[in-house]
Amino acid sequence: MHLKSISLKGFKSFPDRTRLEFTPGVSVIVGPNGSGKSNITDAVLWALGEQSPLAVRGQSMQDVIFGGGRGVQARGAAEVEIVLDNAGGDIDLPMGEISILRKLDRSGEGEYRLNGARCRLVDVLEVLSDTGLGKEMHSVVSQGRVEHIVTSKPRDRRLLIEEAAGLGKHRKRRRRAQLKLERTQDNLDRALDVEREARSRLRPLKRQAEAAELHERLERQTLEARWELARDTVRVRREELRAAEEQATVARSAREEAQAELTAVAARRQAAEDALARRSEVREALYQRAQRARSSGERIELRLERTRETAQALAERAERRGRELEVLRAQVAEDQPDEAGLERIEALEAELTQLEADHQAELERELAALDQQRAGGEREEQRLAAVVAERRTALTAADEAAEVARRARRAAETSAEAARRDAANVGAQLAAANQFLRSHTSLDGARSLADELTVEPGLELALAAALGGRLGAAVVADRAEGATLLDRAGADGGRAIVRAPRTGTVPLEGAQAGPCPGARPLTALIDGPEPSLTIARGLLEDAWVVAD
């Protein structure tokens, strides 16, 4: 192993980075006085871990930093790196070259690097312990060192020989081990003193522990009884709440049905009102038609009267013609009529016959027309009577539908009022149940763990036994709120748990093996809101549930 190179920057008289290469054999550095030859030796010593400023010819370790001169500014740090050839494996590292770098700034902060990696001084000394390099090194002999070795005491020469032989490392390790043993012995002595003192205090503490255990057991029994009472009360309240909810559901269903019926009745009523409006329009039309029928009947009566008058006139005319014919016949009977008189008589008879025939035909025509008009009027009157009867029936049905709608509306309003009363009763019962639970499981209105947690059915007593008095503790935001609640509780006492966030997580089921086969962690069997669930799991980390 030999020194391959040394690089200096800001160290004593080397303000800028300076690199010196060395080859195997003897290397000699020559130069005038004050040129920095000794500074190179100091740089090697300093890089190998020298801690004494005097060894590198300084008053303090910051003196190795270039202080400026001849127009060159001072540097803020000193840095020296040496590279050792490890081709022969003298250093127990799997590397062909070993680089050691030391750096120091004016604030006193320094660092070591071994092959570029940050390390401690002890690591550097440990690596160099088998090479003869180090604080007590024999590889570097300065002026006056030979005389010092010759005139030194046998003990000092022995240390130098041990260092050269590689025994210094073991001696240092033995010294460190002895110091560690001494510290261990001191710790053991203190532990024995603490043990003796603890034994002297163990008996009264044992009595106190027994009393505390008895108090804990009694408190647990009291809490179990309170828990059982609260659970029974909650069960009753839940049953009452369930019944009230069922009643409310029935009431809501009845209300919905009544509302649907009311809607249907309203629709039917609207339809009836629309039909009634149409019937009114039809009635008005029928009234107009009846008026026209009455006018037509009056016209028929007038025609019948004129027909009667015409028939009367024809009858009078026929009667006159008959009297004339009788007169003529009488004259014929008295006198012998001539041919012209006979012709006149025959003409009068023919005219009389024709008048009677015409009168009869006209009378039959008028009577036939009157019969047809009378029959049409009777049919129209019958149709009008049927329409009026139908309209009256529809009006009656509309009135009945309106009455049904009014009754349905009243029934729906009654059902809605009953549903509102039931809902109010349910809300009051739920509020009473919550108030009861708060009054039995918490401090003055604060929610307790019992309020927040739920557990699988049948494991309530196991949870109460595991948490003990902490189950009824109030969950508060901070210590100040907990202190206020405890002061308010006064002589009744109480407990409070602060909702402090946990930095870790609580293992759930399967995270670790149980104490026996079939055991389940109680933390996996509870549920509730945060942060109460995390608090409870932290308190139940070592709690397990087994079947028997």
Tab-separated table of N, CA and C in Angstrom, residues 168-184:
chain	number	residue	atom	x	y	z
A	168	GLY	N	-2.659	-1.954	18.478
A	168	GLY	CA	-3.340	-0.783	19.031
A	168	GLY	C	-4.849	-0.846	18.837
A	169	LYS	N	-5.258	-1.414	17.702
A	169	LYS	CA	-6.697	-1.522	17.443
A	169	LYS	C	-7.380	-2.363	18.504
A	170	HIS	N	-6.732	-3.500	18.835
A	170	HIS	CA	-7.352	-4.381	19.835
A	170	HIS	C	-7.304	-3.745	21.217
A	171	ARG	N	-6.223	-3.028	21.486
A	171	ARG	CA	-6.154	-2.366	22.774
A	171	ARG	C	-7.277	-1.319	22.907
A	172	LYS	N	-7.519	-0.594	21.831
A	172	LYS	CA	-8.597	0.395	21.869
A	172	LYS	C	-9.962	-0.280	22.013
A	173	ARG	N	-10.127	-1.388	21.305
A	173	ARG	CA	-11.402	-2.098	21.429
A	173	ARG	C	-11.601	-2.614	22.845
A	174	ARG	N	-10.476	-3.134	23.433
A	174	ARG	CA	-10.590	-3.621	24.804
A	174	ARG	C	-10.942	-2.480	25.743
A	175	ARG	N	-10.348	-1.313	25.497
A	175	ARG	CA	-10.654	-0.169	26.351
A	175	ARG	C	-12.124	0.223	26.225
A	176	ARG	N	-12.621	0.229	24.982
A	176	ARG	CA	-14.033	0.562	24.798
A	176	ARG	C	-14.933	-0.466	25.469
A	177	ALA	N	-14.524	-1.758	25.370
A	177	ALA	CA	-15.322	-2.803	26.017
A	177	ALA	C	-15.313	-2.645	27.533
A	178	GLN	N	-14.121	-2.291	28.089
A	178	GLN	CA	-14.040	-2.083	29.537
A	178	GLN	C	-14.926	-0.916	29.985
A	179	LEU	N	-14.886	0.154	29.187
A	179	LEU	CA	-15.751	1.296	29.526
A	179	LEU	C	-17.230	0.916	29.458
A	180	LYS	N	-17.548	0.103	28.446
A	180	LYS	CA	-18.941	-0.329	28.324
A	180	LYS	C	-19.339	-1.219	29.490
A	181	LEU	N	-18.399	-2.114	29.912
A	181	LEU	CA	-18.682	-2.969	31.066
A	181	LEU	C	-18.857	-2.134	32.332
A	182	GLU	N	-18.005	-1.101	32.470
A	182	GLU	CA	-18.149	-0.245	33.652
A	182	GLU	C	-19.501	0.460	33.659
A	183	ARG	N	-19.904	0.964	32.482
A	183	ARG	CA	-21.216	1.615	32.427
A	183	ARG	C	-22.339	0.623	32.705
A	184	THR	N	-22.160	-0.606	32.156
A	184	THR	CA	-23.182	-1.630	32.407
A	184	THR	C	-23.256	-1.972	33.886
